[in-house]
Short mmCIF file of C-alpha atoms (C1' of nucleotides) in Angstrom, two decimals:
data_model
loop_
_atom_site.label_atom_id
_atom_site.label_comp_id
_atom_site.label_asym_id
_atom_site.label_seq_id
_atom_site.Cartn_x
_atom_site.Cartn_y
_atom_site.Cartn_z
CA MET A 1 97.13 100.32 56.82
CA ARG A 2 93.78 99.05 58.45
CA LEU A 3 90.81 99.01 56.49
CA TYR A 4 86.98 98.48 57.55
CA ASN A 5 86.19 94.86 55.21
CA THR A 6 82.46 94.22 54.60
CA LEU A 7 83.29 90.86 54.19
CA THR A 8 83.82 90.14 58.57
CA ARG A 9 82.44 93.70 59.56
CA SER A 10 85.49 94.41 61.38
CA VAL A 11 88.79 96.75 60.50
CA GLU A 12 91.12 95.06 60.00
CA PRO A 13 94.94 95.02 58.73
CA LEU A 14 95.11 95.79 55.13
CA VAL A 15 97.03 92.07 54.01
CA LEU A 16 98.67 92.08 50.96
CA ARG A 17 98.81 88.98 48.07
CA ASP A 18 102.50 90.03 47.40
CA PRO A 19 103.90 92.35 50.11
CA GLY A 20 104.17 95.96 48.18
CA ARG A 21 101.48 94.68 45.68
CA LEU A 22 98.06 95.89 46.09
CA ALA A 23 95.69 94.04 43.12
CA MET A 24 92.65 96.28 43.47
CA TYR A 25 89.27 96.11 41.56
CA VAL A 26 86.59 98.98 41.57
CA CYS A 27 82.96 98.08 39.87
CA GLY A 28 82.45 101.06 37.70
CA PRO A 29 79.47 101.99 36.13
CA THR A 30 77.28 100.56 33.64
CA VAL A 31 76.35 103.41 31.41
CA GLN A 32 73.44 104.31 30.25
CA ASP A 33 73.73 107.68 31.12
CA ALA A 34 75.52 110.86 31.98
CA PRO A 35 77.80 109.65 35.50
CA HIS A 36 75.85 111.50 38.52
CA PHE A 37 77.28 113.19 41.26
CA GLY A 38 77.19 109.77 43.57
CA HIS A 39 79.62 108.21 40.90
CA ALA A 40 82.03 110.72 41.99
CA ARG A 41 81.74 109.24 45.26
CA ALA A 42 82.77 105.50 44.17
CA GLU A 43 86.01 106.84 42.21
CA ILE A 44 86.98 109.13 44.77
CA VAL A 45 87.39 107.18 47.20
CA PRO A 46 89.32 104.12 45.80
CA ASP A 47 91.27 107.10 44.07
CA VAL A 48 92.35 107.95 47.50
CA LEU A 49 92.87 104.86 49.02
CA ARG A 50 95.06 104.26 45.24
CA ARG A 51 96.85 107.31 45.94
CA TYR A 52 97.57 107.44 49.97
CA LEU A 53 99.19 103.65 49.18
CA GLU A 54 101.37 104.73 46.61
CA TRP A 55 103.10 107.82 48.45
CA THR A 56 104.00 105.19 50.72
CA GLY A 57 106.06 102.91 48.21
CA VAL A 58 103.31 100.32 47.81
CA GLU A 59 102.39 99.76 43.75
CA VAL A 60 99.11 99.71 42.79
CA PHE A 61 97.15 97.95 40.10
CA HIS A 62 93.87 99.22 39.44
CA VAL A 63 91.51 97.17 37.73
CA ARG A 64 87.88 98.81 36.77
CA ASN A 65 85.22 97.79 34.58
CA ILE A 66 82.75 99.38 32.13
CA THR A 67 79.42 97.90 32.09
CA ASP A 68 78.44 98.55 28.31
CA VAL A 69 75.66 95.50 27.82
CA ASP A 70 72.97 95.44 29.68
CA ASP A 71 68.74 95.95 29.73
CA LYS A 72 68.99 99.70 30.30
CA ILE A 73 71.10 100.26 27.70
CA ILE A 74 69.42 98.01 25.26
CA ALA A 75 66.08 100.14 26.48
CA ARG A 76 68.32 103.78 25.91
CA ALA A 77 69.16 102.49 22.26
CA ASP A 78 65.85 101.49 21.54
CA ARG A 79 64.01 104.95 22.85
CA GLU A 80 66.22 106.43 20.12
CA GLY A 81 66.79 104.31 17.83
CA ARG A 82 69.97 104.11 17.84
CA ASP A 83 72.22 100.64 18.71
CA ALA A 84 73.37 99.52 22.24
CA ALA A 85 76.60 99.41 21.48
CA GLU A 86 76.77 103.35 20.54
CA VAL A 87 74.80 104.25 23.55
CA ALA A 88 77.46 103.05 25.79
CA GLU A 89 80.41 104.47 23.63
CA ARG A 90 78.48 107.66 23.68
CA TYR A 91 78.36 107.48 27.60
CA GLY A 92 82.03 105.07 28.69
CA ARG A 93 83.07 107.87 26.41
CA LEU A 94 81.57 110.66 28.54
CA PHE A 95 82.34 108.60 32.23
CA THR A 96 86.02 108.62 31.39
CA GLU A 97 86.43 112.46 30.51
CA GLN A 98 84.48 113.38 33.80
CA MET A 99 86.34 110.96 35.77
CA ALA A 100 89.63 113.12 34.33
CA ARG A 101 88.45 116.43 34.68
CA LEU A 102 87.49 114.50 38.66
CA GLY A 103 91.64 114.38 38.88
CA VAL A 104 90.76 110.34 39.68
CA LEU A 105 93.64 108.92 38.36
CA PRO A 106 93.08 105.93 35.79
CA PRO A 107 93.00 102.95 36.24
CA HIS A 108 95.63 100.43 34.73
CA VAL A 109 93.16 98.09 33.43
CA ALA A 110 89.05 99.74 32.39
CA PRO A 111 88.05 96.36 31.01
CA ARG A 112 84.46 96.33 29.63
CA ALA A 113 82.29 93.32 29.26
CA THR A 114 81.28 92.85 25.90
CA GLY A 115 84.95 92.49 25.20
CA HIS A 116 85.19 89.86 27.46
CA ILE A 117 82.78 87.12 26.76
CA LEU A 118 84.77 84.30 26.07
CA GLU A 119 86.07 84.24 29.82
CA MET A 120 82.37 84.41 30.87
CA ILE A 121 81.48 81.53 29.16
CA GLU A 122 84.64 79.99 29.87
CA LEU A 123 83.98 80.45 33.61
CA ILE A 124 79.83 79.60 33.18
CA GLU A 125 80.95 76.26 31.55
CA ARG A 126 83.00 75.73 34.61
CA LEU A 127 79.76 76.59 36.81
CA ILE A 128 77.89 74.10 34.78
CA ALA A 129 81.08 71.00 34.87
CA ASN A 130 80.75 71.87 38.59
CA GLY A 131 77.36 71.21 39.04
CA ALA A 132 76.79 75.68 40.47
CA ALA A 133 74.97 75.93 37.46
CA TYR A 134 71.62 74.85 34.78
CA GLU A 135 70.56 75.49 31.64
CA ALA A 136 67.03 75.91 31.19
CA ALA A 137 65.96 77.12 27.86
CA GLY A 138 68.07 79.26 26.23
CA ASP A 139 68.97 80.97 29.28
CA VAL A 140 71.94 79.57 32.05
CA LEU A 141 71.54 79.73 36.23
CA PHE A 142 73.36 79.90 38.87
CA ARG A 143 72.37 77.18 41.32
CA VAL A 144 72.77 79.57 44.82
CA ARG A 145 71.66 76.59 46.83
CA SER A 146 74.73 74.68 45.44
CA PHE A 147 76.98 77.25 47.14
CA ASP A 148 77.32 77.04 50.92
CA GLY A 149 78.95 80.23 51.74
CA TYR A 150 76.48 82.17 49.98
CA GLY A 151 74.99 85.50 52.24
CA LYS A 152 77.90 85.68 53.60
CA LEU A 153 79.51 89.16 53.02
CA SER A 154 75.86 90.40 52.88
CA GLY A 155 75.14 88.86 56.69
CA ARG A 156 71.98 87.07 54.72
CA ARG A 157 70.79 83.73 55.56
CA VAL A 158 69.81 81.52 52.53
CA ASP A 159 65.96 80.92 53.57
CA GLU A 160 65.80 84.22 54.72
CA LEU A 161 65.92 85.08 51.83
CA ARG A 162 63.02 83.61 50.45
CA SER A 163 60.90 84.47 52.94
CA GLY A 164 60.91 87.97 52.16
CA ALA A 165 61.09 87.24 48.28
CA ARG A 166 60.30 89.65 45.82
CA VAL A 167 61.95 87.60 43.09
CA GLU A 168 60.08 86.93 40.25
CA VAL A 169 58.31 84.09 39.78
CA ASP A 170 60.33 82.37 36.71
CA GLU A 171 59.75 78.79 36.01
CA ARG A 172 62.49 77.84 34.98
CA LYS A 173 64.27 77.95 37.95
CA ASP A 174 64.97 75.69 40.49
CA ASP A 175 64.86 77.91 42.85
CA PRO A 176 63.24 81.47 43.11
CA LEU A 177 66.70 82.46 44.58
CA ASP A 178 69.01 81.40 41.38
CA PHE A 179 70.00 84.12 39.30
CA ALA A 180 71.33 84.55 35.38
CA LEU A 181 74.98 83.83 34.12
CA TRP A 182 74.04 83.76 30.68
CA LYS A 183 70.68 85.40 29.47
CA ALA A 184 69.34 83.98 25.71
CA ALA A 185 68.78 86.51 23.08
CA LYS A 186 65.30 88.06 22.84
CA PRO A 187 64.45 89.54 19.21
CA GLY A 188 66.55 92.95 18.29
CA GLU A 189 68.79 93.02 21.20
CA PRO A 190 73.17 92.10 21.29
CA SER A 191 73.70 88.85 21.11
CA TRP A 192 76.84 86.56 21.39
CA ALA A 193 77.08 83.10 19.56
CA SER A 194 78.08 80.57 22.99
CA PRO A 195 77.16 76.73 23.36
CA TRP A 196 73.91 77.63 24.83
CA GLY A 197 72.55 79.32 21.86
CA ARG A 198 73.02 83.26 21.07
CA GLY A 199 72.52 85.58 23.85
CA ARG A 200 73.96 87.97 26.74
CA PRO A 201 75.96 87.59 29.99
CA GLY A 202 73.98 88.42 33.10
CA TRP A 203 75.44 91.33 34.83
CA HIS A 204 77.24 89.28 37.61
CA ILE A 205 79.42 87.09 35.28
CA GLU A 206 80.99 90.03 34.20
CA CYS A 207 82.43 91.34 37.45
CA SER A 208 83.86 87.65 37.96
CA ALA A 209 85.65 86.90 34.75
CA MET A 210 87.17 90.03 34.40
CA ALA A 211 87.92 90.29 38.05
CA GLY A 212 89.55 86.24 37.55
CA ARG A 213 91.18 87.71 34.59
CA TYR A 214 93.85 90.52 35.34
CA LEU A 215 93.29 90.00 39.25
CA GLY A 216 93.85 86.30 39.71
CA ALA A 217 92.16 84.59 42.76
CA ASN A 218 92.22 85.64 46.24
CA PHE A 219 93.66 89.74 45.12
CA ASP A 220 94.02 91.98 47.94
CA LEU A 221 91.09 94.30 47.21
CA HIS A 222 87.54 94.52 46.60
CA GLY A 223 85.60 97.62 46.05
CA GLY A 224 81.89 99.70 44.25
CA GLY A 225 79.07 101.41 45.82
CA ALA A 226 76.99 100.31 49.26
CA ASP A 227 74.27 99.77 47.57
CA LEU A 228 76.25 96.34 45.17
CA VAL A 229 77.22 93.94 48.13
CA PHE A 230 73.94 92.52 47.61
CA PRO A 231 73.34 91.17 45.63
CA HIS A 232 75.95 92.39 43.20
CA HIS A 233 78.80 91.62 45.09
CA GLU A 234 77.37 88.52 46.83
CA ASN A 235 76.84 86.56 43.29
CA GLU A 236 80.14 87.35 42.14
CA ILE A 237 81.35 85.86 45.44
CA ALA A 238 79.62 82.94 44.63
CA GLN A 239 80.09 82.57 40.82
CA SER A 240 83.97 82.94 41.75
CA GLU A 241 84.22 80.14 44.31
CA ALA A 242 81.88 77.93 43.19
CA ALA A 243 84.19 78.16 39.93
CA THR A 244 87.81 77.99 40.88
CA LYS A 245 87.33 76.66 44.05
CA GLU A 246 89.20 79.65 45.63
CA PRO A 247 88.90 82.65 47.54
CA PHE A 248 87.20 85.26 45.40
CA ALA A 249 88.87 88.55 47.10
CA ARG A 250 90.39 89.23 50.67
CA HIS A 251 89.23 92.48 51.54
CA TRP A 252 85.60 94.57 50.77
CA LEU A 253 85.89 98.24 50.49
CA HIS A 254 82.15 99.31 50.21
CA ASN A 255 81.69 103.46 50.16
CA GLY A 256 78.07 105.10 51.51
CA MET A 257 75.37 106.67 49.64
CA LEU A 258 75.10 110.11 48.58
CA THR A 259 71.76 110.93 49.37
CA LEU A 260 70.61 114.40 48.43
CA ARG A 261 67.46 115.12 50.99
CA GLY A 262 68.07 112.33 52.98
CA GLU A 263 67.30 110.16 49.70
CA LYS A 264 69.61 108.46 47.80
CA MET A 265 70.53 110.23 44.87
CA SER A 266 69.57 107.12 41.71
CA LYS A 267 67.82 107.49 38.57
CA SER A 268 65.08 105.43 40.00
CA VAL A 269 64.11 108.34 42.87
CA GLY A 270 64.96 110.46 39.96
CA ASN A 271 66.92 112.95 41.64
CA VAL A 272 70.24 113.27 39.69
CA VAL A 273 72.06 115.83 40.18
CA THR A 274 74.68 115.34 36.63
CA LEU A 275 78.74 115.21 37.32
CA VAL A 276 79.37 117.70 34.11
CA ASP A 277 76.81 120.38 35.97
CA ALA A 278 78.66 119.79 39.21
CA LEU A 279 81.80 120.18 37.72
CA ASP A 280 81.35 123.20 35.48
CA ARG A 281 79.59 124.64 39.07
CA TYR A 282 82.06 123.64 41.73
CA GLY A 283 85.76 122.47 40.05
CA ALA A 284 87.48 119.33 41.19
CA ASP A 285 88.43 120.66 44.40
CA VAL A 286 85.94 121.20 45.80
CA ILE A 287 83.83 117.95 45.34
CA ARG A 288 86.87 116.25 46.26
CA PHE A 289 86.37 117.79 49.57
CA PHE A 290 82.43 117.86 50.04
CA PHE A 291 83.18 113.75 50.05
CA LEU A 292 86.19 113.47 51.62
CA ALA A 293 84.99 115.70 54.88
CA VAL A 294 82.79 112.24 56.22
CA SER A 295 84.35 109.33 56.87
CA TYR A 296 84.22 106.67 53.40
CA ARG A 297 81.35 104.70 54.85
CA SER A 298 78.94 107.26 55.97
CA PRO A 299 75.73 108.15 53.72
CA VAL A 300 76.24 112.66 53.16
CA ASP A 301 73.61 114.63 51.61
CA LEU A 302 73.64 116.69 49.24
CA SER A 303 73.26 120.32 49.80
CA GLU A 304 74.86 123.52 48.79
CA GLU A 305 75.44 124.55 52.17
CA ARG A 306 77.72 122.03 52.87
CA LEU A 307 79.67 122.93 48.89
CA ALA A 308 80.27 126.10 50.00
CA GLU A 309 81.65 125.01 52.88
CA ALA A 310 84.02 123.43 51.22
CA ALA A 311 84.69 125.70 48.65
CA ALA A 312 85.55 128.32 51.53
CA ALA A 313 87.75 125.39 52.68
CA ILE A 314 89.61 124.75 49.18
CA ASP A 315 89.59 128.96 49.03
CA ARG A 316 91.80 129.18 52.09
CA TRP A 317 94.15 126.63 51.47
CA GLN A 318 94.69 128.22 48.49
CA ALA A 319 94.57 131.26 50.52
CA PHE A 320 97.71 129.97 52.16
CA LEU A 321 99.26 129.71 48.81
CA ARG A 322 98.91 132.15 47.46
CA ALA A 323 100.69 134.10 50.39
CA ALA A 324 102.72 132.03 50.31
CA ALA A 325 103.95 131.51 46.83
CA ARG A 326 106.60 133.53 46.39
CA LEU A 327 108.46 132.83 49.50
CA ASP A 328 112.11 132.07 48.31
CA VAL A 329 113.93 130.78 50.56
CA GLU A 330 115.51 127.55 51.27
CA PRO A 331 112.78 125.72 53.51
CA ALA A 332 113.74 125.18 57.85
CA ASP A 333 113.92 121.49 58.16
CA ALA A 334 111.72 119.14 59.84
CA GLY A 335 109.31 121.11 62.54
CA PRO A 336 105.36 121.64 61.74
CA GLY A 337 106.03 119.42 58.02
CA ALA A 338 106.72 116.46 59.97
CA THR A 339 103.63 117.20 62.87
CA ALA A 340 102.18 117.69 60.02
CA ARG A 341 102.56 114.31 58.15
CA GLN A 342 102.77 112.54 61.05
CA ALA A 343 99.10 113.31 61.39
CA PHE A 344 98.10 112.47 58.16
CA SER A 345 99.66 109.09 57.63
CA ALA A 346 97.81 108.30 61.36
CA ALA A 347 94.66 109.52 60.07
CA LEU A 348 94.80 107.79 56.99
CA GLU A 349 96.06 104.40 58.14
CA ASP A 350 92.92 104.73 60.02
CA ASP A 351 89.87 102.69 58.38
CA LEU A 352 90.97 105.58 54.90
CA GLY A 353 90.20 108.82 58.05
CA THR A 354 90.32 111.08 55.40
CA PRO A 355 87.99 113.53 57.69
CA ALA A 356 90.94 113.65 60.05
CA ALA A 357 93.73 114.21 57.69
CA HIS A 358 92.31 117.55 56.62
CA ALA A 359 92.14 118.03 60.22
CA ALA A 360 95.58 117.99 59.51
CA LEU A 361 95.63 120.26 56.47
CA PHE A 362 94.14 122.90 58.28
CA ASP A 363 96.87 122.73 61.13
CA LEU A 364 99.40 122.99 58.81
CA VAL A 365 97.44 126.37 57.30
CA SER A 366 96.45 127.70 60.17
CA ALA A 367 100.16 127.66 61.57
CA GLY A 368 101.68 128.22 57.93
CA ASN A 369 99.68 131.70 58.47
CA ALA A 370 101.07 132.42 61.69
CA GLN A 371 103.99 131.71 60.44
CA LEU A 372 103.90 134.27 57.89
CA ALA A 373 102.15 136.70 60.41
CA ALA A 374 105.43 136.27 62.51
CA GLY A 375 107.79 136.79 59.41
CA ASP A 376 108.80 133.17 60.52
CA GLN A 377 109.42 132.75 56.01
CA ALA A 378 111.39 129.67 56.18
CA ALA A 379 108.80 128.06 58.56
CA ALA A 380 105.97 129.04 56.17
CA ALA A 381 107.95 127.61 53.28
CA VAL A 382 107.76 124.37 55.31
CA SER A 383 104.28 124.34 55.75
CA ARG A 384 103.33 125.32 52.20
CA ASP A 385 105.21 122.69 50.82
CA ALA A 386 103.98 120.41 53.35
CA LEU A 387 100.60 121.44 52.56
CA ARG A 388 101.06 120.69 48.95
CA GLU A 389 102.07 117.21 49.17
CA LEU A 390 99.76 116.20 51.82
CA ALA A 391 97.17 118.03 49.96
CA GLY A 392 97.98 116.38 46.60
CA VAL A 393 97.52 112.40 48.07
CA LEU A 394 94.23 113.54 49.21
CA GLY A 395 94.63 114.37 44.61
CA TYR A 396 93.77 118.01 45.29
CA GLY A 397 95.08 119.97 42.54
CA LEU A 398 94.77 123.43 44.40
CA SER A 399 96.03 124.65 41.32
CA ASP A 400 95.27 128.56 41.19
CA HIS A 401 96.36 129.12 37.56
CA SER A 402 94.56 129.10 34.45
CA SER A 403 95.65 129.83 30.65
CA THR A 404 92.99 132.73 31.83
CA THR A 405 95.28 133.81 34.84
CA ASP A 406 98.27 133.11 32.56
CA ARG A 407 96.69 135.46 29.78
CA VAL A 408 95.64 138.38 31.84
CA SER A 409 98.04 138.73 33.85
CA PRO A 410 99.63 141.64 32.05
CA LEU A 411 96.30 143.66 32.10
CA VAL A 412 95.87 143.21 36.11
CA GLU A 413 99.15 143.99 36.77
CA ALA A 414 99.46 146.91 35.09
CA LEU A 415 96.20 148.29 36.98
CA LEU A 416 97.40 147.26 40.05
CA GLU A 417 100.45 149.79 39.60
CA LEU A 418 97.78 152.52 38.45
CA ARG A 419 96.50 151.66 41.85
CA ASP A 420 99.40 151.51 43.79
CA GLU A 421 100.06 154.74 43.00
CA ALA A 422 96.63 156.14 43.63
CA ARG A 423 97.54 154.94 47.01
CA ALA A 424 100.51 156.07 47.14
CA ARG A 425 98.27 160.19 47.21
CA LYS A 426 95.69 159.26 48.64
CA ASP A 427 93.53 158.45 46.01
CA PHE A 428 91.57 156.16 47.51
CA VAL A 429 88.53 156.92 45.04
CA THR A 430 90.80 155.97 41.97
CA ALA A 431 91.96 152.97 43.98
CA ASP A 432 88.99 151.46 45.02
CA ALA A 433 87.12 152.22 41.66
CA ILE A 434 89.99 150.15 40.05
CA ARG A 435 89.84 147.62 42.60
CA ALA A 436 86.32 147.10 41.86
CA ARG A 437 85.92 146.98 38.09
CA LEU A 438 88.74 144.63 38.82
CA SER A 439 86.47 142.45 40.99
CA ALA A 440 83.61 143.00 38.43
CA ALA A 441 85.67 141.63 35.96
CA GLY A 442 85.98 138.08 37.92
CA VAL A 443 89.69 139.76 39.73
CA VAL A 444 89.60 139.59 43.38
CA VAL A 445 92.92 142.41 45.27
CA GLU A 446 94.39 142.04 48.41
CA ASP A 447 96.27 144.24 50.25
CA SER A 448 99.01 143.00 52.20
CA ARG A 449 102.59 143.81 53.43
CA ASP A 450 104.40 143.13 50.37
CA GLY A 451 102.16 144.73 47.60
CA ALA A 452 98.38 143.77 46.50
CA ARG A 453 97.75 140.23 45.81
CA TRP A 454 95.18 139.31 43.81
CA HIS A 455 93.65 135.66 41.97
CA LEU A 456 90.53 135.30 39.84
CA SER A 457 87.09 134.63 41.49
"C1'" G B 1 59.72 91.74 58.67
"C1'" G B 2 65.51 90.57 58.10
"C1'" C B 3 70.22 91.33 57.24
"C1'" C B 4 74.00 96.12 57.98
"C1'" G B 5 75.03 101.20 59.08
"C1'" G B 6 74.01 106.04 61.99
"C1'" A B 7 72.31 109.36 66.50
"C1'" U B 8 78.84 114.25 69.62
"C1'" A B 9 77.87 122.36 69.50
"C1'" G B 10 73.18 126.95 65.34
"C1'" C B 11 75.14 123.65 61.06
"C1'" C B 12 78.30 119.47 59.54
"C1'" A B 13 82.08 116.02 60.91
"C1'" A B 14 85.92 113.45 63.62
"C1'" G B 15 87.52 110.70 68.19
"C1'" U B 16 88.59 108.40 73.06
"C1'" G B 17 86.64 103.16 79.31
"C1'" G B 18 89.12 108.94 82.34
"C1'" U B 19 84.74 115.10 81.26
"C1'" A B 20 85.63 115.92 72.81
"C1'" A B 21 89.96 117.12 66.71
"C1'" G B 22 88.48 119.80 62.38
"C1'" G B 23 85.52 122.72 59.55
"C1'" C B 24 81.60 126.47 58.67
"C1'" A B 25 78.02 130.33 60.69
"C1'" G B 26 78.22 133.32 64.67
"C1'" G B 27 80.53 137.44 68.46
"C1'" G B 28 85.00 139.25 70.75
"C1'" G B 29 89.48 141.92 69.81
"C1'" A B 30 94.61 142.50 66.89
"C1'" C B 31 96.17 144.10 61.47
"C1'" U B 32 94.00 148.16 57.45
"C1'" G B 33 93.06 154.64 54.88
"C1'" C B 34 88.43 151.01 53.01
"C1'" A B 35 87.88 145.64 51.76
"C1'" A B 36 89.12 141.31 51.72
"C1'" A B 37 93.04 137.39 53.66
"C1'" U B 38 95.36 136.78 58.00
"C1'" C B 39 96.00 136.55 63.73
"C1'" C B 40 94.40 135.94 69.29
"C1'" C B 41 90.73 134.72 72.26
"C1'" C B 42 84.87 132.13 72.83
"C1'" G B 43 80.54 126.98 72.63
"C1'" A B 44 78.25 120.89 73.08
"C1'" U B 45 79.09 116.41 78.53
"C1'" C B 46 77.74 113.34 73.02
"C1'" G B 47 69.36 110.44 71.09
"C1'" C B 48 66.18 108.45 75.19
"C1'" G B 49 65.68 104.68 79.34
"C1'" G B 50 68.81 99.89 82.11
"C1'" G B 51 73.72 97.55 82.88
"C1'" U B 52 78.67 96.56 83.64
"C1'" U B 53 82.90 100.04 86.03
"C1'" C B 54 85.91 103.42 90.76
"C1'" G B 55 84.69 105.75 86.09
"C1'" A B 56 80.29 105.86 79.37
"C1'" U B 57 79.62 109.89 74.92
"C1'" U B 58 83.02 105.89 74.45
"C1'" C B 59 81.40 98.07 75.70
"C1'" C B 60 76.27 95.56 76.74
"C1'" C B 61 70.67 95.02 76.94
"C1'" G B 62 66.06 97.72 75.43
"C1'" C B 63 64.04 101.70 72.97
"C1'" U B 64 62.61 106.01 69.51
"C1'" C B 65 64.31 107.58 65.22
"C1'" C B 66 67.25 108.52 60.46
"C1'" G B 67 69.80 106.34 55.68
"C1'" G B 68 70.82 101.51 52.94
"C1'" C B 69 70.54 96.92 51.27
"C1'" C B 70 66.54 92.59 50.18
"C1'" U B 71 63.98 95.06 42.10
"C1'" C B 72 68.24 97.42 38.46
"C1'" C B 73 71.65 101.22 41.05
"C1'" A B 74 77.88 103.58 42.60
#
RNA sequence: GGCCGGAUAGCCAAGUGGUAAGGCAGGGGACUGCAAAUCCCCGAUCGCGGGUUCGAUUCCCGCUCCGGCCUCCA
C-alpha cells in the first residue's frame, strides 16, 4: 500500500520493519476535557488504516497514549478543587467510552504518561549523557541545536525558527529554541522524584519514551493530527534519535483538521462540538461517513448539511441491506462482488482513498438494487454480502437492529397485519392511518412486492 | 514574514498528460391506491495569467484567495 509520508512529503510504499506486521503509534488525547468532534477524526483515520491492513492479513500492533499530566489538567483540577489525577481519570474514561461508541478498535496498548515516568527519566539521562540535554534549575532542557536533523519533519530550518520566534524568553535556556524535557515541580503540582529533584515530564518526552518502550526504534508508522507536526512530532524525533542514534519512526501519517465555519475546531478557539453530543445525535456510522467522504489529509468543515448527506448515504446502504436481508439463496459466485472488492482495495491501497472506496460501495448498492428490481436474487445476495464485508472493513456497523427493534417487533408486525387486511379490502383510510400512527411513533413503513418492510427512523 | 497543503458542477468530493469517479440537492420518466424505497435518463472543460507539450484540469513559474503550523492543540 502507498501512503503519504510527512517526512518525505510524498506518497510512498508503506514498508514494514517485519513483513506482515505493522507497528503503529498514534498520539492520543490530553485528557483535560470531554473529547470533541475533531478527536473522532484522529481516531477514525488510523482505525481505518488498521482495519484495512488487518483485512489484508497484516498483523497490526497499535499503541495510543493518554497524556494524563499537563498544565491544563492541573489548571482544571485547581479550578474544580480536585486532584489532577481525578480529572485525568474522568476524562480518560470518557474518551475511551466514546471511542468504543464510535466503533474505533481499542489499541493493543494504551499507555499513560504517569505510568511511564521511569522510562522518561531514563531517556532524559541518556540525553544528558549525550550532551543533547542539560539541567537548569531543576528543569531539564533539550538542546535543539545539538540535533542535526531538527526540522526535517516539519520542513523548518533552525535559523528561521529563531527569527520569527514567539518563543518566550527564558533565562535558563541556553537557546530560546530549547524545550523542556522535565519541569521542576511548583508548589501544589503533581510531581515525581527524579535525579534533578521533584518534577514532572514535559509533553514531548512521554511519546518518545512510550513509543520506544512498546515499539522499539525504527518502528513503522507514527500518526497524529496535522497540528502535532510541529513542534510535538519534531521534538519527539529529536529526543528519540538523539538518545538512540537510530531512526525513530519511518512513516509519518497526519490527519487534516476538522474546521467549523472554516476555522479549526479547538478549545482555544472555543468552537468545539463534543463527541458525546454528536454521537447522541448522529450515531457512529454517520460520523464515520462524514470523515471518510474526504481524503484524510484534507481539512473538513463540519456542517449540518454535510452530516445530513452522510446520514442519507448511510440510510441508502441500510435500505438496500434491509431489502436484501431476507434473501435466502445460494449467493452466486464472484461477479459484482469481485469487481467491487478490486475497486475498493485499489482505492485504499492508494493513500487510503476512502472517498473512492465509498464510490465502490455506492456502486455495489446501485447494482444490488438493480438486481433486486430485476429479480436476480442470487446476484443481489452477492452484492449484499460484499457490501457488508467491505463496509465492515471501513468500520461501519450498518446495524438496523437495536433492542428497541426487537422489543417492538411483535407489536409492529401485528399492526402491519391489520394494515394488510385493510389494504386487501381497499380500505386505504384505515391503512394510511395505521401507517401514519406508526410513523409518528418512529416506525417507517415501506411497501414492497413481498409485503411491507419497516424500520425505526 | 517562513514552512506545509488546497482551489474541480448548486453543494460535498475523487481523479487523470489525450476532453472528469461517487454522493447530496434538482429536473424528467417507470413502478405504486397513496407515500416511501427502488430503477432508468439529464449537469462541470477543472481559481487567474504565462510556459513546456502534438495535446494540460493534470507538469513548471507567477498571482489571487482559503486552511493548517510557527504558542497549548487530534
